[in-house]
Every structure is written in structure tokens, then in C-alpha cells.
mmCIF file of C-alpha atoms and ligand atoms in Angstrom:
data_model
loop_
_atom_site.group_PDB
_atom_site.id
_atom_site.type_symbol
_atom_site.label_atom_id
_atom_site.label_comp_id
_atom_site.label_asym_id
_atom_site.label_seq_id
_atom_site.Cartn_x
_atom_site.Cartn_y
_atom_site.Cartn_z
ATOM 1 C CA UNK A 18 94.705 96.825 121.674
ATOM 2 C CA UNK A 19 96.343 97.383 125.325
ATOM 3 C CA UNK A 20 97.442 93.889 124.794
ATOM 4 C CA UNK A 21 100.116 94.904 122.493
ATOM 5 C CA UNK A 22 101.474 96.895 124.504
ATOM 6 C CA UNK A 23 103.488 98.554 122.053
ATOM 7 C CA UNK A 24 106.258 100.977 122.609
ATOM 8 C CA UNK A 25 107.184 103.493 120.236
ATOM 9 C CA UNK A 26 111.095 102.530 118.395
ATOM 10 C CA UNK A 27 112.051 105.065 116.509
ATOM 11 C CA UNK A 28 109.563 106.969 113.472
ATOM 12 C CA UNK A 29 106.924 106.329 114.221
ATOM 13 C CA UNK A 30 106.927 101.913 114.128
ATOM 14 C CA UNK A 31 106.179 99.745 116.677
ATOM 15 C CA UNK A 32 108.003 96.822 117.673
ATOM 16 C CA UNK A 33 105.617 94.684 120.262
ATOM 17 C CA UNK A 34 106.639 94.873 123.912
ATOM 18 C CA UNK A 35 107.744 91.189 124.935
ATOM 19 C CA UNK A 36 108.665 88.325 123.167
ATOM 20 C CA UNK A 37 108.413 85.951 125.844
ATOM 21 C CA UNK A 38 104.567 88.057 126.327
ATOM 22 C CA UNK A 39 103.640 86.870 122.879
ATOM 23 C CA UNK A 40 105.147 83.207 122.743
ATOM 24 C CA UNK A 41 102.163 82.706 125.855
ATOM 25 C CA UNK A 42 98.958 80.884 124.239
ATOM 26 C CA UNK A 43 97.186 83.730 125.740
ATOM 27 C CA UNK A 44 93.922 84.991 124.562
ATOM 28 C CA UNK A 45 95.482 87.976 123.736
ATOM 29 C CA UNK A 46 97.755 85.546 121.287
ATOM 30 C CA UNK A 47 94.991 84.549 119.904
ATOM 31 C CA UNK A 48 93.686 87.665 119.766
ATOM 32 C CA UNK A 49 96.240 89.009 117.661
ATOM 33 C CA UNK A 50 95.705 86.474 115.617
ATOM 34 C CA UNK A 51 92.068 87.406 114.190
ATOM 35 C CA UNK A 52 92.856 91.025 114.342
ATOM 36 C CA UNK A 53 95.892 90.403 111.678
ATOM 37 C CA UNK A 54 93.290 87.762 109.746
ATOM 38 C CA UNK A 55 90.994 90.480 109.357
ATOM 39 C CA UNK A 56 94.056 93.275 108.579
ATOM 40 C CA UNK A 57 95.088 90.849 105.649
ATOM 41 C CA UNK A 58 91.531 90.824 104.624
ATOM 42 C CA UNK A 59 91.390 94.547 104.674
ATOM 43 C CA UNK A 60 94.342 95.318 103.140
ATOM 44 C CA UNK A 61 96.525 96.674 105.718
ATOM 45 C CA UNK A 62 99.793 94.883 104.891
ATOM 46 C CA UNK A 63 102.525 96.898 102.902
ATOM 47 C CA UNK A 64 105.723 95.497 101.637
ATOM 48 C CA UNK A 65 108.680 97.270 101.827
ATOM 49 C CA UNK A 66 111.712 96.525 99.880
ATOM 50 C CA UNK A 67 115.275 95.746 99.992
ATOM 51 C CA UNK A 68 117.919 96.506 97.333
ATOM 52 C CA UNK A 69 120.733 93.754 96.935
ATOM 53 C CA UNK A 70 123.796 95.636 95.164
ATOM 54 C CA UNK A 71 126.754 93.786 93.513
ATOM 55 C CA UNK A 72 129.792 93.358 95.395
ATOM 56 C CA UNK A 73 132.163 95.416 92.658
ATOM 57 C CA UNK A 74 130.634 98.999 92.250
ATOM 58 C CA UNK A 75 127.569 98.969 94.496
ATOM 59 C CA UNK A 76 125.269 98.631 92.025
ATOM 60 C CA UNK A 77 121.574 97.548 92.204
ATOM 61 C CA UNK A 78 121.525 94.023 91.510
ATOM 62 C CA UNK A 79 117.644 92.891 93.253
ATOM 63 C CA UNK A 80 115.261 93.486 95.843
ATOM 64 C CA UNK A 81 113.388 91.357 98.446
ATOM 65 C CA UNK A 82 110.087 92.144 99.571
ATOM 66 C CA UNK A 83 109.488 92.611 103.598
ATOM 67 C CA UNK A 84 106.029 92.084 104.696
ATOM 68 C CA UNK A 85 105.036 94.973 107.323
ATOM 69 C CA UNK A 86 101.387 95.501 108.693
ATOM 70 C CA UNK A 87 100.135 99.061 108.999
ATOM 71 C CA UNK A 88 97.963 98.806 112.098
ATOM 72 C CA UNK A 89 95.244 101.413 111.817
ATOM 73 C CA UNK A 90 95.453 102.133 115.672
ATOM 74 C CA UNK A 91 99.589 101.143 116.233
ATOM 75 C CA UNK A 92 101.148 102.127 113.047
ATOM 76 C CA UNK A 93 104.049 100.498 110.888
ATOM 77 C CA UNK A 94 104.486 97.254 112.846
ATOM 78 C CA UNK A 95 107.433 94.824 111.538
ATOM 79 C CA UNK A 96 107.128 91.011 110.732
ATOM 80 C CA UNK A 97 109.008 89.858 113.835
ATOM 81 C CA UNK A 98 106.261 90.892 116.024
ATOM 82 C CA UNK A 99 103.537 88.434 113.817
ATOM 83 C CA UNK A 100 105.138 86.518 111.316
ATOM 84 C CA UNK A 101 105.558 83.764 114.432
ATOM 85 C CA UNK A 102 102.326 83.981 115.617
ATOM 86 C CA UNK A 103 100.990 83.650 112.192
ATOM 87 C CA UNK A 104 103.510 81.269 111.727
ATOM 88 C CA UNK A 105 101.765 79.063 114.429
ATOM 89 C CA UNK A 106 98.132 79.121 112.524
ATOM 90 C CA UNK A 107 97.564 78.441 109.145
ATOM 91 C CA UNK A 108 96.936 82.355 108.870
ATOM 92 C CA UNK A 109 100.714 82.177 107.278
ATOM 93 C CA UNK A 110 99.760 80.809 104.438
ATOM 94 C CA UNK A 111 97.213 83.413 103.983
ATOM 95 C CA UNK A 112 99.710 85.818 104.641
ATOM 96 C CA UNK A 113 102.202 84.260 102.149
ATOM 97 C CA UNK A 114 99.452 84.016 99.236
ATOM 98 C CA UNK A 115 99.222 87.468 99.743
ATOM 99 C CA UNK A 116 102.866 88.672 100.041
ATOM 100 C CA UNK A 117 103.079 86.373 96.565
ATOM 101 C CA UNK A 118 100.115 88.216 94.588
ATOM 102 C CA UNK A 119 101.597 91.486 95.729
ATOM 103 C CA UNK A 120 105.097 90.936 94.884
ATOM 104 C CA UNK A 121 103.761 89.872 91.215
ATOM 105 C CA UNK A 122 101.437 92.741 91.038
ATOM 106 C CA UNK A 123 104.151 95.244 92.056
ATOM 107 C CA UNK A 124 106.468 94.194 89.348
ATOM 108 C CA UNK A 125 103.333 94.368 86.488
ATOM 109 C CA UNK A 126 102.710 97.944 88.158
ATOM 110 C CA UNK A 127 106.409 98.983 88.113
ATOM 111 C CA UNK A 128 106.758 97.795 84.504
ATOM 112 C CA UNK A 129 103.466 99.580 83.259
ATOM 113 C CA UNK A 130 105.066 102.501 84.724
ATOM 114 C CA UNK A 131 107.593 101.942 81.647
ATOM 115 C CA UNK A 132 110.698 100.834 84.629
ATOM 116 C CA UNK A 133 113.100 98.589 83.983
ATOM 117 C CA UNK A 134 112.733 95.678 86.533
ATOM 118 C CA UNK A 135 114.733 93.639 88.791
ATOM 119 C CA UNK A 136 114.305 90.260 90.152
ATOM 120 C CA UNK A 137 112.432 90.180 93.906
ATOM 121 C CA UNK A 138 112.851 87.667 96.316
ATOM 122 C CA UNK A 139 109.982 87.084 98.862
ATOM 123 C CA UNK A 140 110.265 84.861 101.582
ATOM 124 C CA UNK A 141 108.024 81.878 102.256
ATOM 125 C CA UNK A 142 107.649 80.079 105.816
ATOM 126 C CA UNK A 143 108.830 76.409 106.687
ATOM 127 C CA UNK A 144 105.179 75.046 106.666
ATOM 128 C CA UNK A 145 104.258 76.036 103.375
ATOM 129 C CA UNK A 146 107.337 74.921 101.505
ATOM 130 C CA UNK A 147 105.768 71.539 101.972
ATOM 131 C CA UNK A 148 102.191 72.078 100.813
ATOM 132 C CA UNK A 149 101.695 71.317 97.071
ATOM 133 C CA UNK A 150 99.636 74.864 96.813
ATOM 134 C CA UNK A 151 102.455 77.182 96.930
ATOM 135 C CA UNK A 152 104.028 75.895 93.865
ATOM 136 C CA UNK A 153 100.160 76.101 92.158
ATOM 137 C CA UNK A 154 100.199 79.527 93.223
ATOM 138 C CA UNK A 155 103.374 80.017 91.529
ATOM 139 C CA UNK A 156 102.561 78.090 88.391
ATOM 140 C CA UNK A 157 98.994 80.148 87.870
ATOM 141 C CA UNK A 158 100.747 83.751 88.348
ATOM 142 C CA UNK A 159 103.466 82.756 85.849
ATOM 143 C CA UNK A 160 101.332 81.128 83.111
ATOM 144 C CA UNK A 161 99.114 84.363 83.153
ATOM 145 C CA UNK A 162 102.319 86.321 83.317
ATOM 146 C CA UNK A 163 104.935 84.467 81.765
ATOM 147 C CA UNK A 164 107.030 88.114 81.182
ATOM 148 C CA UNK A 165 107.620 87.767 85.158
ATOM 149 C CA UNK A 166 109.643 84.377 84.642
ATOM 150 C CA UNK A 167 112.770 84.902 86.748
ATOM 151 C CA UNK A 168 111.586 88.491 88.000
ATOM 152 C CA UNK A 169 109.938 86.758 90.888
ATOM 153 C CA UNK A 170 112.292 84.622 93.575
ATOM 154 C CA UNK A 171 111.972 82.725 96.991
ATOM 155 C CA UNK A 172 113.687 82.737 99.566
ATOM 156 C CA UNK A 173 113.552 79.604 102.436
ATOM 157 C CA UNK A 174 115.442 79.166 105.534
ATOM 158 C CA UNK A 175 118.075 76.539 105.824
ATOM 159 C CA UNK A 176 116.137 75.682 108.953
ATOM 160 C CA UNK A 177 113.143 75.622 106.468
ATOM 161 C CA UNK A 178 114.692 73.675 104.279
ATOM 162 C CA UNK A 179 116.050 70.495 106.606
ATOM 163 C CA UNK A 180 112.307 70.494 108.812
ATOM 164 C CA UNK A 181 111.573 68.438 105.465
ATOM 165 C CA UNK A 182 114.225 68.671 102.799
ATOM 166 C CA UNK A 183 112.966 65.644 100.121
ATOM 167 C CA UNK A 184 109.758 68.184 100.033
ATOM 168 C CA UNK A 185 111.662 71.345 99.798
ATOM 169 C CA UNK A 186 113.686 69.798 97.346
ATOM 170 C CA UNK A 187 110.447 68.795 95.261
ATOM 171 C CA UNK A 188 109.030 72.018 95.526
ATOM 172 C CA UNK A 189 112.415 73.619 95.013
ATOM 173 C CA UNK A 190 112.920 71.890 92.061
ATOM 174 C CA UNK A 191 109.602 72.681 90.508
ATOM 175 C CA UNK A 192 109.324 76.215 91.332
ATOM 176 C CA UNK A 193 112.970 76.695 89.584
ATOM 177 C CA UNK A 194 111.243 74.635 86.327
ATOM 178 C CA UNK A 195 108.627 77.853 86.526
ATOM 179 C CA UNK A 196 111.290 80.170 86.222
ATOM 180 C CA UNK A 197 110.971 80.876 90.045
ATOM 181 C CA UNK A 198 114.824 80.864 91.621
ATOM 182 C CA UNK A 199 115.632 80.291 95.020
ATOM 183 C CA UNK A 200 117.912 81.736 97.664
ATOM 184 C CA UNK A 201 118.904 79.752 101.056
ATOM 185 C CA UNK A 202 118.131 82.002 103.576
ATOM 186 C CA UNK A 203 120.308 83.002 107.058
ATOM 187 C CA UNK A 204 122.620 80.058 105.878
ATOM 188 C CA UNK A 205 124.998 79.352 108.673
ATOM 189 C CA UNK A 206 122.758 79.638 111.445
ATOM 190 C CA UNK A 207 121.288 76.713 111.364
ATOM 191 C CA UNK A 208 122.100 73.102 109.915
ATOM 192 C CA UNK A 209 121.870 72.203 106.800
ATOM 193 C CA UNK A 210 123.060 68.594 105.140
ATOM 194 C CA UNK A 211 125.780 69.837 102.893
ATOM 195 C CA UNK A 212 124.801 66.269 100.779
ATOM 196 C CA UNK A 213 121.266 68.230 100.102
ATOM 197 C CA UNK A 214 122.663 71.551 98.826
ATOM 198 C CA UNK A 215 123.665 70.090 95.590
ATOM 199 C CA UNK A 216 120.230 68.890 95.334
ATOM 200 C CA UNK A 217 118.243 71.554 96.172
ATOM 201 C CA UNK A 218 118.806 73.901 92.651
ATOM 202 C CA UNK A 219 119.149 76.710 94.991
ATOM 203 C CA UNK A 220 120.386 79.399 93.534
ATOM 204 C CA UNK A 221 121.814 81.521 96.183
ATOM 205 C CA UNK A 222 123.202 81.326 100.220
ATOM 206 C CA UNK A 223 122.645 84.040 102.120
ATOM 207 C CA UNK A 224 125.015 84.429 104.249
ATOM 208 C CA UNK A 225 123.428 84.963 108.228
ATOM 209 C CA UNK A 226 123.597 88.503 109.180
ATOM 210 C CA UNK A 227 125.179 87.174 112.472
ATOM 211 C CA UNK A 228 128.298 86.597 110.769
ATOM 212 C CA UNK A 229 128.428 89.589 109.031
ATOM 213 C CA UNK A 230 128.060 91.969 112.014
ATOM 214 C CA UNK A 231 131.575 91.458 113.771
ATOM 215 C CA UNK A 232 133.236 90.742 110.684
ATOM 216 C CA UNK A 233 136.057 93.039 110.719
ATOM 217 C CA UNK A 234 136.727 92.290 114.450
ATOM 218 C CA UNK A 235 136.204 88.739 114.742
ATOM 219 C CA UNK A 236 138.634 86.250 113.254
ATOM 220 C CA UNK A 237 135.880 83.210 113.597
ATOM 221 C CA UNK A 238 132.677 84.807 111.844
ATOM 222 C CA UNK A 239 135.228 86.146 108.797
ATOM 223 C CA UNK A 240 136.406 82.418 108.511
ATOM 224 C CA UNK A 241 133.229 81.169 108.637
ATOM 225 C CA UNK A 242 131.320 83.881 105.976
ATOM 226 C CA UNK A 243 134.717 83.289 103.916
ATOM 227 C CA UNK A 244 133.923 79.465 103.706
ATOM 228 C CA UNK A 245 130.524 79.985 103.101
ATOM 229 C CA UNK A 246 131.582 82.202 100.164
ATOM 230 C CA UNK A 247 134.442 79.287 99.013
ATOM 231 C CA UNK A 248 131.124 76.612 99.437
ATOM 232 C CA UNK A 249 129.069 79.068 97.277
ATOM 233 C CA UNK A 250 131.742 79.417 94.728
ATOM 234 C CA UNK A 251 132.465 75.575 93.857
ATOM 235 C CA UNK A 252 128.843 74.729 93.998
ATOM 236 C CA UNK A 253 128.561 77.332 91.627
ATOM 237 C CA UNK A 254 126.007 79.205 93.923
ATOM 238 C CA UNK A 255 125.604 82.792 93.745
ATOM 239 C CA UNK A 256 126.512 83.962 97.398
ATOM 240 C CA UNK A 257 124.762 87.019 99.131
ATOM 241 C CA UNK A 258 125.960 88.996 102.444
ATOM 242 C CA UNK A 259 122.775 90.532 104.676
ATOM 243 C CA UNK A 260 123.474 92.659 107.238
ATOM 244 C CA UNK A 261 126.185 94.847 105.753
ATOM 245 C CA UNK A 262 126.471 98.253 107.430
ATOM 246 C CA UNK A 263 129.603 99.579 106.698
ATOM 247 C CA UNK A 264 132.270 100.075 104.261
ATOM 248 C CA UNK A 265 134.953 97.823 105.644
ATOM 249 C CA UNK A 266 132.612 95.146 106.278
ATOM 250 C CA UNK A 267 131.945 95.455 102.083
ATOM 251 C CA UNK A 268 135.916 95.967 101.376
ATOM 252 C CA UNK A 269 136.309 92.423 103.262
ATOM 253 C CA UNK A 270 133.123 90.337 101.596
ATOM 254 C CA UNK A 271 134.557 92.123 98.668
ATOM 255 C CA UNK A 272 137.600 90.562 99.028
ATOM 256 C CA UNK A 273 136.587 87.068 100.080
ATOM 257 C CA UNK A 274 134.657 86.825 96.603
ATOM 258 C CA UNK A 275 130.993 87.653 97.589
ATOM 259 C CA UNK A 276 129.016 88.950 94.201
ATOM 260 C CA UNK A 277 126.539 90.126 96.632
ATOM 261 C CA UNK A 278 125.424 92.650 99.452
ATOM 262 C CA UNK A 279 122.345 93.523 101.192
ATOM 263 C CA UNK A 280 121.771 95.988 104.183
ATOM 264 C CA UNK A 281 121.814 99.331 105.481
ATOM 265 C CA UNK A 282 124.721 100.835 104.325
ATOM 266 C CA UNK A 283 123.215 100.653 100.844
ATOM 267 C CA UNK A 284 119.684 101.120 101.894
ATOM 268 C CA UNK A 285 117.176 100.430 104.049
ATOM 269 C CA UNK A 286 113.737 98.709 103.250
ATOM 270 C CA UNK A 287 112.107 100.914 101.211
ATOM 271 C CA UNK A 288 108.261 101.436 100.068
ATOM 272 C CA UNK A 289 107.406 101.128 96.509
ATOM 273 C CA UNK A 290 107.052 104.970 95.380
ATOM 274 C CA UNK A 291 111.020 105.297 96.575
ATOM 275 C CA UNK A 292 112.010 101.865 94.545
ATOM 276 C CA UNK A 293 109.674 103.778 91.855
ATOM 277 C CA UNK A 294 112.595 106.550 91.905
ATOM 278 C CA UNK A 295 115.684 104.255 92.439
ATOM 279 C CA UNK A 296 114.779 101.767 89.385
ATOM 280 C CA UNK A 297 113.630 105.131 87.297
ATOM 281 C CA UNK A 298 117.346 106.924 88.038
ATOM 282 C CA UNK A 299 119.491 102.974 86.570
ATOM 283 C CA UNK A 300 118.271 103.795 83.352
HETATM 284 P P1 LIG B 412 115.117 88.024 106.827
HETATM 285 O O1 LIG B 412 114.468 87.341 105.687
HETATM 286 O O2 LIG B 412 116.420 87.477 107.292
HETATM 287 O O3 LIG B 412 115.202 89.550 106.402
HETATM 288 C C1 LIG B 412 116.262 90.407 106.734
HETATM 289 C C2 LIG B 412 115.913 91.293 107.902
HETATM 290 O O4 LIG B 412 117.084 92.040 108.260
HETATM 291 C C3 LIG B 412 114.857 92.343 107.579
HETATM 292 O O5 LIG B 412 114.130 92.598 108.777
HETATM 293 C C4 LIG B 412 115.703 93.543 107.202
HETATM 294 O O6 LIG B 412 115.029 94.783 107.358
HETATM 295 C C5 LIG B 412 116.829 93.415 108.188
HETATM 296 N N1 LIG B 412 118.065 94.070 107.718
HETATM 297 C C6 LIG B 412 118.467 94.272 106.449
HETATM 298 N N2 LIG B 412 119.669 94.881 106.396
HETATM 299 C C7 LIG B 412 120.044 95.089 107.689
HETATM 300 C C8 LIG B 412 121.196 95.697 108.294
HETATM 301 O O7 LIG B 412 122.116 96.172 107.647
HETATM 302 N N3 LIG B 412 121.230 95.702 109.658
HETATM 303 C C9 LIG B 412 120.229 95.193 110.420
HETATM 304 N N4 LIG B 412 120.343 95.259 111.738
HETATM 305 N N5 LIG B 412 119.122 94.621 109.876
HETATM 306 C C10 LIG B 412 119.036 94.559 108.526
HETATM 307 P P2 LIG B 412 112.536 92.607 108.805
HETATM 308 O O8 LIG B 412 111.989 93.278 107.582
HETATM 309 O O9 LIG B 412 112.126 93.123 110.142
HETATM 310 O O10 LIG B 412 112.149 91.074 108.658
HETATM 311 C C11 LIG B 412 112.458 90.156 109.674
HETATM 312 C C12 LIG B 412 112.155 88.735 109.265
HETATM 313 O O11 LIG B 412 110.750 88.532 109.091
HETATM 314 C C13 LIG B 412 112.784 88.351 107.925
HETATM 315 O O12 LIG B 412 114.140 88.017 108.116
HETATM 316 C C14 LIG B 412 111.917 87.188 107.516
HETATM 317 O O13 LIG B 412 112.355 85.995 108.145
HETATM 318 C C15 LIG B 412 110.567 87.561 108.084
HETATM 319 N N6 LIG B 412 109.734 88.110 106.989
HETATM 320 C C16 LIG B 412 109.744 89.358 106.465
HETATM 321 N N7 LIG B 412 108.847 89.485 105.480
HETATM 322 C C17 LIG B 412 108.245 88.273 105.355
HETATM 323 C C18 LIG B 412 107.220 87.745 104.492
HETATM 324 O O14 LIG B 412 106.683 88.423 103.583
HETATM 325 N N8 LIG B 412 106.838 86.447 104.679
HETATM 326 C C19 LIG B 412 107.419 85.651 105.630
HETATM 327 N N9 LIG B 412 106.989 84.374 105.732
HETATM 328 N N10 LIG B 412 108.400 86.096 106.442
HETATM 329 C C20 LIG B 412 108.812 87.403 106.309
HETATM 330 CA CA1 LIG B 413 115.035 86.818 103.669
HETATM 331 CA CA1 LIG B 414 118.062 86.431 106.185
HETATM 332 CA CA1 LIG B 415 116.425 86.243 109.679
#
């Protein structure tokens, strides 16, 4: 597919060419459209995932599950480059359904495998926070797994969240009566109604990776990831830092009272077989 125009970043993985290229209503848009309906159909997305560690030692804490799509013809391509086009079809919830059935079917592999789980947080898109099916979805995998009951997690944008926030509150509320717990994804970047927070049952803010990446130099982002931490902390919220890449950026999240890290100084997103290894060696 010229129309990608992909160019080769790093090992082999594709990031597409133009962002500005892909927001056009093209036909190629569209085109990329029905080529990733029929890769979900055939199986060609992966998930990769994403240890979170606790602030203290390092430790594996959780994981969250990144969607990728392994184009036969352009290789390992990353959600940026579809998520929004899927985004803008219904195709997303497709792509969600499946991301959910795979998450839940990883962690009933891993555990046959005699492992010792940990929770994993998948992410779900704005528009299908508000549709009634996602929590059915939810509610069918966990009655005919109950043993996954707080092994599976969401995570939603706080841009997400306020698009409709009496629905995401709803569904919020319900998925978290499944067992189902909920993080409030790149918090800080966008704007959330502090008077909905409470309400929400969230479980955990993730702190925006945009703060976290000139934390050590830049006096504004470390007040601002250090309040989110203090707003985490007396809504009794469990508080998570993405992005971290370094050791002083973990000495000073560390010190501000985060429980939580996640990024590539402790690891990369990984495939399956490698979290295979990592849950096999915290025995
Ligand atoms: P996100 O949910 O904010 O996920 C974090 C992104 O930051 C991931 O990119 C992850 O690989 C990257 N990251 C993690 N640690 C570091 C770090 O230390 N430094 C840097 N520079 N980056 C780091 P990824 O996998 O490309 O995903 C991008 C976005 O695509 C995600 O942002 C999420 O919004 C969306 N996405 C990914 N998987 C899914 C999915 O299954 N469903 C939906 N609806 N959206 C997804
Ligand atoms: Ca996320
Ligand atoms: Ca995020
Ligand atoms: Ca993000």
C-alpha cells in the first residue's frame, strides 16, 4: 500500500509517513480503513505489554496491553498511526472487543502456563465508554471467568472521560461492581472537573508523560506531577508516572510520593513470550 508511505523507524516498525497525510478524508483514509477491518478479522493485531513497577524497589507491580498491527506487507506498525482513523469509524469498537477478548485470553493462557498473574490495564476509546456494550462485554468475560476479577483493568482518557462524564461515570461505576478497576489516563493534559473525580471510582491517575519528561529540569511540570501526586493521595487514588526514562526522574516521583512507574527505563512494551519469562523469574 504506496499510500502508506511508510518509512522504516528503527527495527524493523513502521511509523506512517504524515499525520496531517492521514487526518485527509482521502480514499486512501478510507482505504486504510478496510484493510485494518479485514487485518482484525484475520488476526493480524498483537498486543504488546507494559510493566508498571512500584515506586520503592522497582518491582513489577502490572502491565497494560498496547494494541500493535503486524501488517503482512509493512511490518510492526504502532497504534498512533490507526487507532485515530479507527477511532473515526465504528471499526474501534471492533478493535476494542478484540483488544478485550485478548487481554482476557492472555491472562487464562499465562495462568494455564502455571504463572503467577498480574493485573492488565487495556485502554478503551472515548466513543465506546458511552455505549452500554462495553460493560456487557465485560460482564460476559467475567461471569465465565470470574478467577480474572480484578486481573483485568481499563484505562480512559481524562479527555475521554469529560466528552460525556455522567456516562463514563455509569459505566465506570459498573465496570468497578464487575471487579473491572479503572485508571485515568494522560491526566493533566487535558481537563477534567475535579467535582467528577470523586465520582468516577477511578482507581488510578496517570500522570501525562508530558510532565514527566523535563521533570528534573523544569520547576513547572515537577510542581504540577507533584500536585497531581498530593490530588491522588487525599482522594485516596493510587497515582502512576508514564514516561519515566531515567533514574533521577524515578528518585524525584519517588520522592514526591508516587507508588507507581511506567516506561522505558524499566522496560519497554514487550510481547507475551518475554512477559512469559519476566512473570516466570517473580516467583
Ligand atoms: P497511552 O495509553 O498513553 O500509552 C503509552 C504510550 O507511551 C505507549 O505508546 C508506550 O509505548 C509509550 N511509552 C511508554 N513508556 C515510554 C517512555 O518511557 N518513553 C516514551 N517516549 N514513550 C513511552 P504506544 O504503544 O505507541 O501507544 C500509543 C497510544 O495508542 C496509547 O497511549 C493509547 O492512547 C493508544 N492505544 C494503544 N493501544 C491501544 C488499544 O488497545 N486500544 C485503544 N483504544 N488505544 C490504544
Ligand atoms: Ca494508557
Ligand atoms: Ca497515557
Ligand atoms: Ca497518550
Amino acid at each position: 500500500i504506496c499510500l502508506y508511505r511508510a518509512k522504516k523507524s528503527g527495527k524493523g516498525c513502521y511509523r506512517l509517513w504524515d499525520r496531517s497525510y492521514l487526518q485527509d478524508s482521502t480514499p486512501e483514509r478510507i482505504q486504510i480503513e478496510s484493510e485494518l477491518r479485514e487485518g482484525i478479522e484475520r488476526g493480524e493485531l498483537i498486543l504488546h505489554y507494559q510493566p508498571k513497577v512500584n515506586a520503592v524497589a522497582g518491582e513489577l507491580h502490572s502491565l497494560e496491553a498496547l494494541v500493535r498491527w503486524q501488517h503482512p506487507r509493512l511490518g510492526l506498525i504502532y497504534p498512533d498511526s490507526f487507532i485515530g482513523i479507527a477511532e473515526e469509524s465504528n471499526l474501534i469498537v471492533e478493535l476494542d472487543r478484540w483488544v478485550i477478548a485478548a487481554v482476557a485470553e492472555q491472562q487464562l493462557a499465562w495462568r494455564k502456563q502455571g504463572l503467577v498473574i498480574v493485573p492488565v490495564s487495556l485502554n478503551v476509546s472515548a466513543s465506546h465508554i458511552t455505549r452500554a456494550d462495553l460493560v456487557l462485554l465485560f460482564a460476559q468475560i467475567l461471569n465465565e471467568h470470574p478467577e480474572l476479577a480484578n486481573y483485568i483493568e481499563v484505562e480512559l482518557t481524562e479527555t475521554a472521560i469529560m466528552a460525556d462524564p455522567d456516562q463514563a461515570t455509569i459505566s465506570l461505576n459498573h465496570l468497578l461492581h464487575l471487579g473491572v478497576k479503572s485508571s485515568v489516563d494522560d491526566f493533566g493534559s487535558g481537563y477534567t472537573s475535579l467535582g467528577y473525580l470523586k465520582k468516577l471510582n477511578a482507581n488510578t491517575l496517570k500522570i501525562d508523560r508530558t510532565f514527566i519528561d523535563d521533570i528534573t529540569e523544569d520547576g513547572y511540570d515537577r510542581d504540577v506531577a507533584k500536585a497531581i501526586i498530593a490530588l491522588a493521595n487525599s482522594l485516596s487514588m493510587e497515582v502512576v508516572a508514564e514516561g519515566v526514562e531515567t533514574k533521577a526522574q524515578w528518585d524525584l516521583l519517588a520522592s514526591f510520593g508516587c507508588q507507581y512507574l511506567q516506561g522505558y527505563y524499566f522496560s519497554k512494551p514487550k510481547p507475551a513470550e518475554e512477559i512469559a519469562r519476566l512473570l516466570a523469574s517473580q516467583k
